[in-house]
mmCIF file of C-alpha atoms in Angstrom:
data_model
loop_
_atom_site.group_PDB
_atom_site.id
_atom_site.type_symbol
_atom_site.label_atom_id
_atom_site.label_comp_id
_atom_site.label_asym_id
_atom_site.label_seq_id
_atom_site.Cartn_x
_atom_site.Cartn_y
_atom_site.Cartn_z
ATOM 1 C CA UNK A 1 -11.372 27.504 5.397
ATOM 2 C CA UNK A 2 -11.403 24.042 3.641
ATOM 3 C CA UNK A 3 -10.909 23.685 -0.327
ATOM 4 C CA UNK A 4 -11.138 20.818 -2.285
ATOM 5 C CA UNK A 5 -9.147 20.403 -5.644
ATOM 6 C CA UNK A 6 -10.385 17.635 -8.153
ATOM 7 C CA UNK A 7 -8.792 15.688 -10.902
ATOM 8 C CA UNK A 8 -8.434 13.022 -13.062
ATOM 9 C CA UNK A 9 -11.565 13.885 -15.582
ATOM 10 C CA UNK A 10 -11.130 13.417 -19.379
ATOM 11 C CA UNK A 11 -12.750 11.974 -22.678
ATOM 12 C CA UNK A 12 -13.132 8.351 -22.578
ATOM 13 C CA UNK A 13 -15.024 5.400 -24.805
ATOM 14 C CA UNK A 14 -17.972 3.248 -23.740
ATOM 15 C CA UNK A 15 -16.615 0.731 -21.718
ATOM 16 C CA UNK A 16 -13.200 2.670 -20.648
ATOM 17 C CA UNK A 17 -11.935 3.469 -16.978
ATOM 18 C CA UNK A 18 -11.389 7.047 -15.581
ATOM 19 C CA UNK A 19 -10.135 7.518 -11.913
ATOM 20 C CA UNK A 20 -10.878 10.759 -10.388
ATOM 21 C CA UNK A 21 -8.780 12.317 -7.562
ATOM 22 C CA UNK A 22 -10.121 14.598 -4.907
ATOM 23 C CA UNK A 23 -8.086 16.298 -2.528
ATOM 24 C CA UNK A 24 -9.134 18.340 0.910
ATOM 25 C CA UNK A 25 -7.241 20.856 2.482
ATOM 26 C CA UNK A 26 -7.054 23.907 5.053
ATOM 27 C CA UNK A 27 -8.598 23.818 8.615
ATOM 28 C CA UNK A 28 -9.330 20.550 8.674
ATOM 29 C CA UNK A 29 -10.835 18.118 12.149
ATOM 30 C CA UNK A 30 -13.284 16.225 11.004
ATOM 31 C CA UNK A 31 -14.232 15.079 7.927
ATOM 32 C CA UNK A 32 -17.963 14.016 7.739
ATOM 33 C CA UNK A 33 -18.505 13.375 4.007
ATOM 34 C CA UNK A 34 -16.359 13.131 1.397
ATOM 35 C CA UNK A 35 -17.661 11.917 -1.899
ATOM 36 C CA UNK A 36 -18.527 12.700 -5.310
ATOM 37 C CA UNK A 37 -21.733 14.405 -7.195
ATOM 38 C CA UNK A 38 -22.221 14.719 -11.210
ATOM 39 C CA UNK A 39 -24.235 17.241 -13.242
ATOM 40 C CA UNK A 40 -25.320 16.248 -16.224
ATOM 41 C CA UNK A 41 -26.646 19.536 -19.457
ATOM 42 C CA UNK A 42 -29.995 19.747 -18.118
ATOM 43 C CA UNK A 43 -30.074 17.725 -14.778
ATOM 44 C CA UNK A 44 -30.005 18.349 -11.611
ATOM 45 C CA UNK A 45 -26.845 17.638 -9.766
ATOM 46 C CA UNK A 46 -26.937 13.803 -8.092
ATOM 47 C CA UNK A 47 -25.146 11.793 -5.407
ATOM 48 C CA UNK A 48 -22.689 9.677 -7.348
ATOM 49 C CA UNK A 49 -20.481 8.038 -4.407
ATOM 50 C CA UNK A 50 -19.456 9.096 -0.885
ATOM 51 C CA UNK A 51 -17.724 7.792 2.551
ATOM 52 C CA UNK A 52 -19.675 8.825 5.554
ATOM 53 C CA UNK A 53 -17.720 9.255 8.729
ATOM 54 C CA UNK A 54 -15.387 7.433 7.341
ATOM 55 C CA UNK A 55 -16.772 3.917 7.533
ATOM 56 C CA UNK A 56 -20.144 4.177 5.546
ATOM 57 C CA UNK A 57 -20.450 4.245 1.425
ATOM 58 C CA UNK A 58 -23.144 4.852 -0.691
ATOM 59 C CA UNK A 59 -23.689 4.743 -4.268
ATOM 60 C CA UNK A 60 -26.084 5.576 -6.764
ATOM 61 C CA UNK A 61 -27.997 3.067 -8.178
ATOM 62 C CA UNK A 62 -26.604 3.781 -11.366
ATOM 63 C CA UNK A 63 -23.093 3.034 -10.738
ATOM 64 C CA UNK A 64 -23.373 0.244 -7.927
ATOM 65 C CA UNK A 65 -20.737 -2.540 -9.399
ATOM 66 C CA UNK A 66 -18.845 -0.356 -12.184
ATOM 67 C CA UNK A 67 -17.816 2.799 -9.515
ATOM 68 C CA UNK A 68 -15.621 2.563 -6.144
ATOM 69 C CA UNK A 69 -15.205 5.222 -4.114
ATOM 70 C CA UNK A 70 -11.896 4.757 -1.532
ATOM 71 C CA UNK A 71 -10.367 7.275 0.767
ATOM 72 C CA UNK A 72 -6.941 8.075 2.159
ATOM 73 C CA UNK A 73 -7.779 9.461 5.731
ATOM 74 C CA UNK A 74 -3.903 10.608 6.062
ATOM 75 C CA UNK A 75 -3.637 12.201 2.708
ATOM 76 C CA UNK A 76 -7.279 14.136 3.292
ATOM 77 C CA UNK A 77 -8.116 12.355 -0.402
ATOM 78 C CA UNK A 78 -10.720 10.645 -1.951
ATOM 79 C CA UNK A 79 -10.427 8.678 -5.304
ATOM 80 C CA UNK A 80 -13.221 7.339 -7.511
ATOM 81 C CA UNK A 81 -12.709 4.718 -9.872
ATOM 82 C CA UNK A 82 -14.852 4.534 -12.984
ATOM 83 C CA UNK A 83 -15.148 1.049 -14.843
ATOM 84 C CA UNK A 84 -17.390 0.164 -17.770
ATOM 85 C CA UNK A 85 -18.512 4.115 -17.829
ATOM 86 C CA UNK A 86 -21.080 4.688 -20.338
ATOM 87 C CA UNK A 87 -22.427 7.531 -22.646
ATOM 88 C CA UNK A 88 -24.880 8.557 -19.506
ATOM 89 C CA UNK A 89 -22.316 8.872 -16.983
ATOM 90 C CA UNK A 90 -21.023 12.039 -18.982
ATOM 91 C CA UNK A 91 -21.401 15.021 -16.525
ATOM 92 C CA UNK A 92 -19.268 17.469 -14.424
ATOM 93 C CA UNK A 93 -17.900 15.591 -11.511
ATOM 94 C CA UNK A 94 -17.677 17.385 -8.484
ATOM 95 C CA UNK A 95 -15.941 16.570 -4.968
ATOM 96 C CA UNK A 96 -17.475 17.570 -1.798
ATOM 97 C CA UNK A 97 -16.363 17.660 1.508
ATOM 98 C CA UNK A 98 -18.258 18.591 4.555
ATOM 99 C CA UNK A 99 -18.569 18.229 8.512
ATOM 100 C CA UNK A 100 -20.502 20.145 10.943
ATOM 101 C CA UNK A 101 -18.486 24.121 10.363
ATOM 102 C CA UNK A 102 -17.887 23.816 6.355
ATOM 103 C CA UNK A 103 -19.653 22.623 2.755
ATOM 104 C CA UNK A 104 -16.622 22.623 0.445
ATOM 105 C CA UNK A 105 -17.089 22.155 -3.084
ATOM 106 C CA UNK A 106 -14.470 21.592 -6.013
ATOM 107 C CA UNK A 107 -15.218 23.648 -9.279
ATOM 108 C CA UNK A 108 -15.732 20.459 -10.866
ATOM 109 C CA UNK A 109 -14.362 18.211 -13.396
ATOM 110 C CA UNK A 110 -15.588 16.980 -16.977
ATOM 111 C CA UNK A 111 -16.110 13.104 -17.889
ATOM 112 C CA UNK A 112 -17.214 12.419 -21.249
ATOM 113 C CA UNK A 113 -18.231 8.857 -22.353
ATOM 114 C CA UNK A 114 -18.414 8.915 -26.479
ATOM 115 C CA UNK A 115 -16.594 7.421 -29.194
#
């Protein structure tokens, strides 16, 4: 069984920095994604950042420039960095880890963007 354990989530004002950790763990081969969603009071839970096989990234549109997603294959980790966050980036942040025989998700972490 894998389990992922997040942190680094807090309150924060327009135009701050957050970094979020993310850290996998258990019966671990292969890591396929590893990356980050967000869930925002009355959204539906999006694709924020994530490494793909370890080589690809993506982003959402909405973060492309301010967020960077890195990865620390020998620690099983994945960090997010959060510049210039704004009110709308205030959500539950959760990690998410998956490969072919598991879908791990963390229970999620809060980032709140407000003065």
């Amino acid at each position: 069984q894998v389990q992922v354990v997040e942190s680094g989530g807090g309150l924060v004002q327009p135009g701050g920095s957050l970094r979020l950790s993310c850290a996998a763990s258990g019966s671990i081969f292969s890591i396929n994604f590893m990356g980050w969603y967000r869930q925002a009071p009355g959204k539906e839970r999006e694709l924020v950042a994530g490494i793909i096989s370890g080589i690809s990234v993506r982003y959402a549109d909405s973060v492309k420039g301010r967020f960077t997603i890195s990865r620390d294959n020998a620690k099983n980790t994945v960090y997010l960095q959060m510049n210039s966050l704004k009110p709308e980036d205030t959500a539950v942040y959760y990690c998410n880890a998956r490969d072919h025989a598991y879908d791990a998700w963390g229970q999620g972490t809060q980032v709140t963007v407000s003065l």
